[in-house]
PDB file of C-alpha atoms and ligand atoms in Angstrom:
ATOM      1  CA  UNK A   1       0.000   0.000   0.000  1.00 96.00           C
ATOM      2  CA  UNK A   2       2.839   2.369   0.823  1.00 96.00           C
ATOM      3  CA  UNK A   3       4.516   1.764  -2.525  1.00 97.00           C
ATOM      4  CA  UNK A   4       1.189   2.323  -4.337  1.00 97.00           C
ATOM      5  CA  UNK A   5       0.743   5.581  -2.413  1.00 98.00           C
ATOM      6  CA  UNK A   6       4.268   6.699  -3.274  1.00 98.00           C
ATOM      7  CA  UNK A   7       3.689   5.872  -6.939  1.00 98.00           C
ATOM      8  CA  UNK A   8       0.213   7.412  -7.276  1.00 98.00           C
ATOM      9  CA  UNK A   9      -0.013  10.046  -4.531  1.00 98.00           C
ATOM     10  CA  UNK A  10      -3.321   8.551  -3.432  1.00 98.00           C
ATOM     11  CA  UNK A  11      -4.517   5.462  -1.576  1.00 98.00           C
ATOM     12  CA  UNK A  12      -8.111   4.206  -1.411  1.00 98.00           C
ATOM     13  CA  UNK A  13      -9.010   2.206   1.704  1.00 98.00           C
ATOM     14  CA  UNK A  14     -12.532   0.792   1.634  1.00 98.00           C
ATOM     15  CA  UNK A  15     -14.445  -0.231   4.770  1.00 97.00           C
ATOM     16  CA  UNK A  16     -12.394   1.928   7.119  1.00 98.00           C
ATOM     17  CA  UNK A  17     -15.480   3.285   8.865  1.00 98.00           C
ATOM     18  CA  UNK A  18     -18.754   1.565   9.638  1.00 98.00           C
ATOM     19  CA  UNK A  19     -22.014   2.672   8.120  1.00 98.00           C
ATOM     20  CA  UNK A  20     -23.228   3.433  11.677  1.00 98.00           C
ATOM     21  CA  UNK A  21     -20.338   5.787  12.428  1.00 98.00           C
ATOM     22  CA  UNK A  22     -20.858   7.597   9.097  1.00 98.00           C
ATOM     23  CA  UNK A  23     -24.567   7.969   9.818  1.00 98.00           C
ATOM     24  CA  UNK A  24     -23.862   9.187  13.350  1.00 98.00           C
ATOM     25  CA  UNK A  25     -21.566  11.906  12.024  1.00 98.00           C
ATOM     26  CA  UNK A  26     -24.107  12.969   9.399  1.00 98.00           C
ATOM     27  CA  UNK A  27     -26.897  13.106  11.916  1.00 98.00           C
ATOM     28  CA  UNK A  28     -24.751  15.150  14.305  1.00 98.00           C
ATOM     29  CA  UNK A  29     -23.941  17.598  11.530  1.00 98.00           C
ATOM     30  CA  UNK A  30     -27.650  17.896  10.824  1.00 96.00           C
ATOM     31  CA  UNK A  31     -28.089  18.982  14.455  1.00 97.00           C
ATOM     32  CA  UNK A  32     -25.329  21.596  14.105  1.00 96.00           C
ATOM     33  CA  UNK A  33     -26.859  22.908  10.876  1.00 94.00           C
ATOM     34  CA  UNK A  34     -30.310  23.131  12.456  1.00 92.00           C
ATOM     35  CA  UNK A  35     -28.804  25.246  15.243  1.00 91.00           C
ATOM     36  CA  UNK A  36     -27.286  27.664  12.758  1.00 89.00           C
ATOM     37  CA  UNK A  37     -29.333  30.717  11.779  1.00 79.00           C
ATOM     38  CA  UNK A  38     -28.237  31.997   8.373  1.00 70.00           C
ATOM     39  CA  UNK A  39     -30.373  35.094   8.826  1.00 64.00           C
ATOM     40  CA  UNK A  40     -27.887  36.272  11.457  1.00 59.00           C
ATOM     41  CA  UNK A  41     -25.173  36.110   8.863  1.00 59.00           C
ATOM     42  CA  UNK A  42     -26.997  37.136   5.737  1.00 52.00           C
ATOM     43  CA  UNK A  43     -24.668  40.073   5.223  1.00 47.00           C
ATOM     44  CA  UNK A  44     -21.709  37.756   5.300  1.00 51.00           C
ATOM     45  CA  UNK A  45     -23.035  35.190   2.868  1.00 53.00           C
ATOM     46  CA  UNK A  46     -25.136  37.078   0.395  1.00 51.00           C
ATOM     47  CA  UNK A  47     -23.444  37.522  -2.934  1.00 48.00           C
ATOM     48  CA  UNK A  48     -24.287  41.194  -2.571  1.00 46.00           C
ATOM     49  CA  UNK A  49     -22.141  41.573   0.545  1.00 56.00           C
ATOM     50  CA  UNK A  50     -18.689  42.986   0.640  1.00 64.00           C
ATOM     51  CA  UNK A  51     -15.911  40.634  -0.375  1.00 76.00           C
ATOM     52  CA  UNK A  52     -13.790  41.664   2.616  1.00 76.00           C
ATOM     53  CA  UNK A  53     -16.439  40.505   5.092  1.00 77.00           C
ATOM     54  CA  UNK A  54     -16.475  37.099   3.449  1.00 80.00           C
ATOM     55  CA  UNK A  55     -12.697  36.957   3.472  1.00 84.00           C
ATOM     56  CA  UNK A  56     -12.532  37.920   7.177  1.00 86.00           C
ATOM     57  CA  UNK A  57     -15.103  35.229   8.009  1.00 87.00           C
ATOM     58  CA  UNK A  58     -12.953  32.672   6.185  1.00 90.00           C
ATOM     59  CA  UNK A  59      -9.550  33.845   7.441  1.00 92.00           C
ATOM     60  CA  UNK A  60     -10.633  33.749  11.089  1.00 91.00           C
ATOM     61  CA  UNK A  61     -12.233  30.286  10.841  1.00 93.00           C
ATOM     62  CA  UNK A  62      -9.086  28.254  11.643  1.00 96.00           C
ATOM     63  CA  UNK A  63     -10.106  27.660  15.270  1.00 96.00           C
ATOM     64  CA  UNK A  64     -13.875  27.840  14.777  1.00 94.00           C
ATOM     65  CA  UNK A  65     -16.899  25.985  13.431  1.00 94.00           C
ATOM     66  CA  UNK A  66     -18.129  28.128  10.541  1.00 92.00           C
ATOM     67  CA  UNK A  67     -20.661  27.599   7.785  1.00 92.00           C
ATOM     68  CA  UNK A  68     -19.920  28.278   4.112  1.00 89.00           C
ATOM     69  CA  UNK A  69     -22.577  28.326   1.411  1.00 86.00           C
ATOM     70  CA  UNK A  70     -22.574  27.116  -2.151  1.00 84.00           C
ATOM     71  CA  UNK A  71     -22.188  29.864  -4.750  1.00 80.00           C
ATOM     72  CA  UNK A  72     -25.618  29.026  -6.121  1.00 82.00           C
ATOM     73  CA  UNK A  73     -27.319  28.879  -2.706  1.00 84.00           C
ATOM     74  CA  UNK A  74     -28.854  32.376  -2.914  1.00 82.00           C
ATOM     75  CA  UNK A  75     -31.113  34.002  -5.465  1.00 84.00           C
ATOM     76  CA  UNK A  76     -30.711  37.593  -6.677  1.00 81.00           C
ATOM     77  CA  UNK A  77     -32.509  38.953  -3.637  1.00 80.00           C
ATOM     78  CA  UNK A  78     -30.256  37.094  -1.187  1.00 76.00           C
ATOM     79  CA  UNK A  79     -32.727  34.373  -0.194  1.00 82.00           C
ATOM     80  CA  UNK A  80     -31.907  30.667  -0.096  1.00 84.00           C
ATOM     81  CA  UNK A  81     -33.063  28.698  -3.125  1.00 87.00           C
ATOM     82  CA  UNK A  82     -33.136  25.352  -1.256  1.00 86.00           C
ATOM     83  CA  UNK A  83     -33.453  24.514   2.478  1.00 88.00           C
ATOM     84  CA  UNK A  84     -30.287  25.308   4.408  1.00 88.00           C
ATOM     85  CA  UNK A  85     -29.428  21.607   4.768  1.00 86.00           C
ATOM     86  CA  UNK A  86     -29.116  21.525   0.977  1.00 89.00           C
ATOM     87  CA  UNK A  87     -27.416  24.906   0.567  1.00 89.00           C
ATOM     88  CA  UNK A  88     -24.116  24.521   2.367  1.00 90.00           C
ATOM     89  CA  UNK A  89     -20.800  23.941   0.672  1.00 91.00           C
ATOM     90  CA  UNK A  90     -18.893  23.111   3.851  1.00 93.00           C
ATOM     91  CA  UNK A  91     -18.438  23.592   7.572  1.00 95.00           C
ATOM     92  CA  UNK A  92     -14.906  24.238   8.809  1.00 94.00           C
ATOM     93  CA  UNK A  93     -12.206  24.442   9.932  1.00 96.00           C
ATOM     94  CA  UNK A  94     -11.874  23.224  13.557  1.00 98.00           C
ATOM     95  CA  UNK A  95     -14.686  20.701  13.998  1.00 98.00           C
ATOM     96  CA  UNK A  96     -12.030  18.304  15.303  1.00 98.00           C
ATOM     97  CA  UNK A  97     -11.155  20.648  18.178  1.00 98.00           C
ATOM     98  CA  UNK A  98     -14.450  22.383  18.913  1.00 98.00           C
ATOM     99  CA  UNK A  99     -16.993  19.572  18.771  1.00 98.00           C
ATOM    100  CA  UNK A 100     -16.732  16.432  20.946  1.00 98.00           C
ATOM    101  CA  UNK A 101     -18.233  14.032  18.396  1.00 98.00           C
ATOM    102  CA  UNK A 102     -16.047  15.284  15.565  1.00 98.00           C
ATOM    103  CA  UNK A 103     -13.082  15.259  17.942  1.00 98.00           C
ATOM    104  CA  UNK A 104     -13.646  11.591  18.691  1.00 98.00           C
ATOM    105  CA  UNK A 105     -14.123  10.652  15.030  1.00 98.00           C
ATOM    106  CA  UNK A 106     -11.039  12.615  13.950  1.00 98.00           C
ATOM    107  CA  UNK A 107      -8.698  11.324  16.609  1.00 98.00           C
ATOM    108  CA  UNK A 108      -9.412   7.617  16.261  1.00 97.00           C
ATOM    109  CA  UNK A 109      -6.470   5.268  15.826  1.00 96.00           C
ATOM    110  CA  UNK A 110      -7.415   4.540  12.183  1.00 94.00           C
ATOM    111  CA  UNK A 111      -6.553   8.096  11.226  1.00 97.00           C
ATOM    112  CA  UNK A 112      -3.294   8.273  13.157  1.00 98.00           C
ATOM    113  CA  UNK A 113      -2.119   4.870  11.895  1.00 97.00           C
ATOM    114  CA  UNK A 114      -2.723   5.841   8.263  1.00 98.00           C
ATOM    115  CA  UNK A 115      -0.854   9.122   8.731  1.00 98.00           C
ATOM    116  CA  UNK A 116       2.092   7.431  10.392  1.00 98.00           C
ATOM    117  CA  UNK A 117       2.055   4.594   7.868  1.00 98.00           C
ATOM    118  CA  UNK A 118       2.251   7.108   5.037  1.00 98.00           C
ATOM    119  CA  UNK A 119       5.309   8.737   6.541  1.00 96.00           C
ATOM    120  CA  UNK A 120       4.253  11.464   8.944  1.00 97.00           C
ATOM    121  CA  UNK A 121       6.603  11.427  11.939  1.00 98.00           C
ATOM    122  CA  UNK A 122       4.424  13.677  14.109  1.00 98.00           C
ATOM    123  CA  UNK A 123       0.945  14.010  12.570  1.00 98.00           C
ATOM    124  CA  UNK A 124      -0.912  17.162  13.581  1.00 98.00           C
ATOM    125  CA  UNK A 125      -4.521  17.893  12.647  1.00 98.00           C
ATOM    126  CA  UNK A 126      -4.445  21.306  11.023  1.00 98.00           C
ATOM    127  CA  UNK A 127      -7.997  21.522   9.765  1.00 98.00           C
ATOM    128  CA  UNK A 128     -11.250  19.639   9.345  1.00 98.00           C
ATOM    129  CA  UNK A 129     -14.016  20.198   6.836  1.00 97.00           C
ATOM    130  CA  UNK A 130     -17.457  18.688   6.479  1.00 98.00           C
ATOM    131  CA  UNK A 131     -18.282  18.858   2.773  1.00 96.00           C
ATOM    132  CA  UNK A 132     -21.915  18.621   1.659  1.00 96.00           C
ATOM    133  CA  UNK A 133     -21.841  18.634  -2.158  1.00 94.00           C
ATOM    134  CA  UNK A 134     -25.608  19.157  -2.111  1.00 92.00           C
ATOM    135  CA  UNK A 135     -27.921  17.865  -4.848  1.00 92.00           C
ATOM    136  CA  UNK A 136     -28.398  20.093  -7.920  1.00 91.00           C
ATOM    137  CA  UNK A 137     -26.215  23.006  -6.717  1.00 87.00           C
ATOM    138  CA  UNK A 138     -23.049  21.295  -5.387  1.00 90.00           C
ATOM    139  CA  UNK A 139     -20.428  23.117  -7.417  1.00 89.00           C
ATOM    140  CA  UNK A 140     -17.481  21.902  -9.465  1.00 92.00           C
ATOM    141  CA  UNK A 141     -14.075  21.986  -7.761  1.00 92.00           C
ATOM    142  CA  UNK A 142     -11.364  22.579 -10.338  1.00 94.00           C
ATOM    143  CA  UNK A 143      -8.072  20.694 -10.340  1.00 96.00           C
ATOM    144  CA  UNK A 144      -5.856  21.789  -7.457  1.00 96.00           C
ATOM    145  CA  UNK A 145      -3.324  20.632  -4.894  1.00 98.00           C
ATOM    146  CA  UNK A 146      -4.122  21.029  -1.210  1.00 98.00           C
ATOM    147  CA  UNK A 147      -0.525  22.096  -0.466  1.00 98.00           C
ATOM    148  CA  UNK A 148      -1.417  25.300  -2.346  1.00 97.00           C
ATOM    149  CA  UNK A 149      -3.390  26.248   0.780  1.00 97.00           C
ATOM    150  CA  UNK A 150      -1.315  24.447   3.422  1.00 98.00           C
ATOM    151  CA  UNK A 151       2.383  25.227   3.106  1.00 98.00           C
ATOM    152  CA  UNK A 152       5.039  23.537   5.192  1.00 98.00           C
ATOM    153  CA  UNK A 153       8.778  23.344   4.628  1.00 98.00           C
ATOM    154  CA  UNK A 154       9.335  20.717   3.392  1.00 98.00           C
ATOM    155  CA  UNK A 155       5.816  19.949   2.099  1.00 98.00           C
ATOM    156  CA  UNK A 156       3.942  17.545   4.373  1.00 98.00           C
ATOM    157  CA  UNK A 157       0.197  18.098   3.893  1.00 98.00           C
ATOM    158  CA  UNK A 158      -1.811  14.868   3.908  1.00 98.00           C
ATOM    159  CA  UNK A 159      -5.525  14.769   3.124  1.00 98.00           C
ATOM    160  CA  UNK A 160      -7.743  12.131   4.754  1.00 98.00           C
ATOM    161  CA  UNK A 161     -11.084  12.155   2.937  1.00 98.00           C
ATOM    162  CA  UNK A 162     -13.921  10.050   4.357  1.00 98.00           C
ATOM    163  CA  UNK A 163     -16.935   9.154   2.208  1.00 98.00           C
ATOM    164  CA  UNK A 164     -19.884   9.520   4.594  1.00 98.00           C
ATOM    165  CA  UNK A 165     -22.165   8.547   1.695  1.00 98.00           C
ATOM    166  CA  UNK A 166     -21.515   6.653  -1.523  1.00 98.00           C
ATOM    167  CA  UNK A 167     -19.564   8.944  -3.854  1.00 98.00           C
ATOM    168  CA  UNK A 168     -20.469   8.255  -7.477  1.00 97.00           C
ATOM    169  CA  UNK A 169     -19.871   9.695 -10.934  1.00 97.00           C
ATOM    170  CA  UNK A 170     -23.330  11.272 -10.726  1.00 96.00           C
ATOM    171  CA  UNK A 171     -23.069  12.997  -7.357  1.00 96.00           C
ATOM    172  CA  UNK A 172     -19.569  14.393  -7.816  1.00 96.00           C
ATOM    173  CA  UNK A 173     -16.994  11.866  -6.594  1.00 97.00           C
ATOM    174  CA  UNK A 174     -13.315  12.774  -6.421  1.00 98.00           C
ATOM    175  CA  UNK A 175     -11.078  12.550  -9.463  1.00 98.00           C
ATOM    176  CA  UNK A 176      -7.309  12.770  -9.480  1.00 98.00           C
ATOM    177  CA  UNK A 177      -4.220  12.525 -11.651  1.00 98.00           C
ATOM    178  CA  UNK A 178      -2.018   9.725 -10.295  1.00 98.00           C
ATOM    179  CA  UNK A 179       1.748  10.095 -10.339  1.00 97.00           C
ATOM    180  CA  UNK A 180       1.782  13.891 -10.583  1.00 97.00           C
ATOM    181  CA  UNK A 181       2.781  14.551  -6.971  1.00 97.00           C
ATOM    182  CA  UNK A 182       6.538  14.137  -7.259  1.00 97.00           C
ATOM    183  CA  UNK A 183       7.524  17.796  -7.476  1.00 97.00           C
ATOM    184  CA  UNK A 184       8.989  19.551  -4.438  1.00 97.00           C
ATOM    185  CA  UNK A 185       6.278  22.203  -4.187  1.00 98.00           C
ATOM    186  CA  UNK A 186       2.725  22.823  -5.432  1.00 98.00           C
ATOM    187  CA  UNK A 187       2.307  24.805  -8.646  1.00 98.00           C
ATOM    188  CA  UNK A 188       0.268  27.550  -6.971  1.00 97.00           C
ATOM    189  CA  UNK A 189       0.665  29.032  -3.529  1.00 98.00           C
ATOM    190  CA  UNK A 190      -2.082  30.862  -1.678  1.00 96.00           C
ATOM    191  CA  UNK A 191      -0.865  32.890   1.294  1.00 96.00           C
ATOM    192  CA  UNK A 192      -1.494  35.996   3.331  1.00 95.00           C
ATOM    193  CA  UNK A 193       0.007  39.093   1.753  1.00 94.00           C
ATOM    194  CA  UNK A 194       2.005  39.514   4.948  1.00 92.00           C
ATOM    195  CA  UNK A 195       1.988  37.532   8.202  1.00 89.00           C
ATOM    196  CA  UNK A 196      -0.697  39.691   9.830  1.00 84.00           C
ATOM    197  CA  UNK A 197      -2.579  40.711   6.689  1.00 88.00           C
ATOM    198  CA  UNK A 198      -6.312  40.035   6.486  1.00 88.00           C
ATOM    199  CA  UNK A 199      -6.153  39.342   2.799  1.00 90.00           C
ATOM    200  CA  UNK A 200      -4.500  36.734   0.626  1.00 93.00           C
ATOM    201  CA  UNK A 201      -2.885  36.311  -2.737  1.00 95.00           C
ATOM    202  CA  UNK A 202      -2.228  33.356  -4.979  1.00 95.00           C
ATOM    203  CA  UNK A 203       1.178  33.108  -6.594  1.00 97.00           C
ATOM    204  CA  UNK A 204       2.000  30.953  -9.605  1.00 98.00           C
ATOM    205  CA  UNK A 205       5.164  28.940  -9.019  1.00 98.00           C
ATOM    206  CA  UNK A 206       4.856  26.760 -12.129  1.00 98.00           C
ATOM    207  CA  UNK A 207       2.698  27.792 -15.083  1.00 97.00           C
ATOM    208  CA  UNK A 208       2.163  24.363 -16.612  1.00 97.00           C
ATOM    209  CA  UNK A 209      -1.383  23.060 -16.724  1.00 95.00           C
ATOM    210  CA  UNK A 210      -2.360  19.591 -15.514  1.00 97.00           C
ATOM    211  CA  UNK A 211      -2.639  16.696 -17.986  1.00 96.00           C
ATOM    212  CA  UNK A 212      -6.351  16.303 -17.286  1.00 92.00           C
ATOM    213  CA  UNK A 213      -6.632  13.628 -19.978  1.00 96.00           C
ATOM    214  CA  UNK A 214      -4.857  11.389 -17.445  1.00 97.00           C
ATOM    215  CA  UNK A 215      -7.392  11.941 -14.684  1.00 98.00           C
ATOM    216  CA  UNK A 216      -9.071   8.935 -13.102  1.00 98.00           C
ATOM    217  CA  UNK A 217     -12.342   8.833 -11.217  1.00 98.00           C
ATOM    218  CA  UNK A 218     -12.420   7.675  -7.614  1.00 98.00           C
ATOM    219  CA  UNK A 219     -16.004   6.541  -6.977  1.00 98.00           C
ATOM    220  CA  UNK A 220     -16.131   4.886  -3.550  1.00 98.00           C
ATOM    221  CA  UNK A 221     -18.728   3.405  -1.207  1.00 98.00           C
ATOM    222  CA  UNK A 222     -19.699   4.880   2.155  1.00 98.00           C
ATOM    223  CA  UNK A 223     -17.043   4.313   4.819  1.00 98.00           C
ATOM    224  CA  UNK A 224     -14.077   4.572   2.460  1.00 98.00           C
ATOM    225  CA  UNK A 225     -11.000   6.601   3.373  1.00 98.00           C
ATOM    226  CA  UNK A 226      -9.138   8.231   0.503  1.00 98.00           C
ATOM    227  CA  UNK A 227      -5.699   9.363   1.661  1.00 98.00           C
ATOM    228  CA  UNK A 228      -3.817  11.662  -0.652  1.00 98.00           C
ATOM    229  CA  UNK A 229      -0.703  13.775  -0.698  1.00 98.00           C
ATOM    230  CA  UNK A 230      -1.042  17.543  -0.554  1.00 98.00           C
ATOM    231  CA  UNK A 231       0.732  17.495  -3.923  1.00 98.00           C
ATOM    232  CA  UNK A 232      -1.796  15.116  -5.557  1.00 98.00           C
ATOM    233  CA  UNK A 233      -3.815  17.082  -8.147  1.00 98.00           C
ATOM    234  CA  UNK A 234      -7.521  16.369  -7.690  1.00 98.00           C
ATOM    235  CA  UNK A 235     -10.913  17.752  -8.621  1.00 97.00           C
ATOM    236  CA  UNK A 236     -14.612  16.956  -8.572  1.00 96.00           C
ATOM    237  CA  UNK A 237     -17.428  17.763 -10.914  1.00 92.00           C
ATOM    238  CA  UNK A 238     -20.686  19.477 -10.053  1.00 93.00           C
ATOM    239  CA  UNK A 239     -23.377  17.410  -8.400  1.00 95.00           C
ATOM    240  CA  UNK A 240     -26.179  17.348 -10.939  1.00 93.00           C
ATOM    241  CA  UNK A 241     -27.944  14.425  -9.273  1.00 96.00           C
ATOM    242  CA  UNK A 242     -30.690  14.504  -6.682  1.00 94.00           C
ATOM    243  CA  UNK A 243     -28.433  12.833  -4.063  1.00 95.00           C
ATOM    244  CA  UNK A 244     -26.043  14.604  -1.728  1.00 94.00           C
ATOM    245  CA  UNK A 245     -22.416  13.532  -1.407  1.00 96.00           C
ATOM    246  CA  UNK A 246     -21.337  14.201   2.158  1.00 98.00           C
ATOM    247  CA  UNK A 247     -17.664  13.793   3.046  1.00 98.00           C
ATOM    248  CA  UNK A 248     -15.505  14.604   6.037  1.00 98.00           C
ATOM    249  CA  UNK A 249     -11.920  15.672   5.443  1.00 98.00           C
ATOM    250  CA  UNK A 250      -8.935  16.140   7.694  1.00 98.00           C
ATOM    251  CA  UNK A 251      -5.780  17.868   6.595  1.00 98.00           C
ATOM    252  CA  UNK A 252      -2.738  16.839   8.553  1.00 98.00           C
ATOM    253  CA  UNK A 253       0.743  18.278   8.618  1.00 98.00           C
ATOM    254  CA  UNK A 254       3.929  16.813  10.041  1.00 98.00           C
ATOM    255  CA  UNK A 255       5.002  18.556  13.236  1.00 98.00           C
ATOM    256  CA  UNK A 256       8.608  17.974  12.178  1.00 98.00           C
ATOM    257  CA  UNK A 257       8.111  20.401   9.279  1.00 98.00           C
ATOM    258  CA  UNK A 258       7.848  24.180   9.501  1.00 98.00           C
ATOM    259  CA  UNK A 259       4.320  25.588   9.119  1.00 98.00           C
ATOM    260  CA  UNK A 260       4.831  29.131   7.849  1.00 97.00           C
ATOM    261  CA  UNK A 261       3.320  32.224   9.446  1.00 96.00           C
ATOM    262  CA  UNK A 262       1.874  33.431   6.152  1.00 96.00           C
ATOM    263  CA  UNK A 263      -0.452  30.452   5.717  1.00 97.00           C
ATOM    264  CA  UNK A 264      -4.066  31.604   5.628  1.00 96.00           C
ATOM    265  CA  UNK A 265      -4.961  29.334   8.565  1.00 97.00           C
ATOM    266  CA  UNK A 266      -3.474  30.636  11.788  1.00 96.00           C
ATOM    267  CA  UNK A 267      -4.443  29.513  15.263  1.00 96.00           C
ATOM    268  CA  UNK A 268      -4.404  31.634  18.380  1.00 94.00           C
ATOM    269  CA  UNK A 269      -1.198  31.328  20.384  1.00 93.00           C
ATOM    270  CA  UNK A 270      -3.180  29.832  23.288  1.00 96.00           C
ATOM    271  CA  UNK A 271      -4.881  27.346  20.980  1.00 96.00           C
ATOM    272  CA  UNK A 272      -2.117  25.599  19.040  1.00 96.00           C
ATOM    273  CA  UNK A 273      -2.457  22.959  16.343  1.00 97.00           C
ATOM    274  CA  UNK A 274      -2.431  19.575  18.042  1.00 97.00           C
ATOM    275  CA  UNK A 275      -2.050  15.935  17.164  1.00 97.00           C
ATOM    276  CA  UNK A 276      -3.762  12.748  18.250  1.00 96.00           C
TER     277      UNK A 276
HETATM  278 FE1  FE2 B 301      -8.696  19.581  -2.220  1.00 81.22          FE
END
């Protein structure tokens, strides 16, 4: 498995999580969503609102549980097109530290053993995201590398992606380009303009485009863990089906590597990034 991961940049492990534990996590998220009142935050989320407010909401979410909407969630007047449970893009980025049920799911031995087995000396959980990919409006995610957003020196980002529901070609499963993760750094880098800046920029480090003709689909059943390198280029298409595609993702970094101060995600000094 390790040699396949080193060759491809991705490893698919079916049956890592029981159907019951996936359902429990989904049902708990439903409770969190029902407790969230989008009307309180309409100014933040409406497409009519100021871009800086949205950026501040995102940039200060590293130690919080925050709700992010799909681009197509609102109509021209700022009202939701579908119920809120079918309007969210994701919740992030510290479910693993701020919610006891997500904490328990994230810090189970399965996760740590995969991280260590794939080469992380001191795995730290940097961020968690619950991804909804709702029916009809779940948007396309273009080809990218997660290390673009999570920079360590040397690179050490590892994505652990859990299918909480079956991920299919119709509801927007992951795709990736195997064997394209061997470069030292990602081709784009997103970072704060300066260490304390409340805005970001994306810098092109390598202008080549990805050989998307070599992409492979990764449809997987509920309970599958897809582990992939931060340098593995991946994407997903829009969800045009009438089924959601919920997933829970952790992004780990190796505590032996340097996490730079100009990464977008910064934690409070009294609330450091922690491991298992
Ligand atoms: Fe990604």
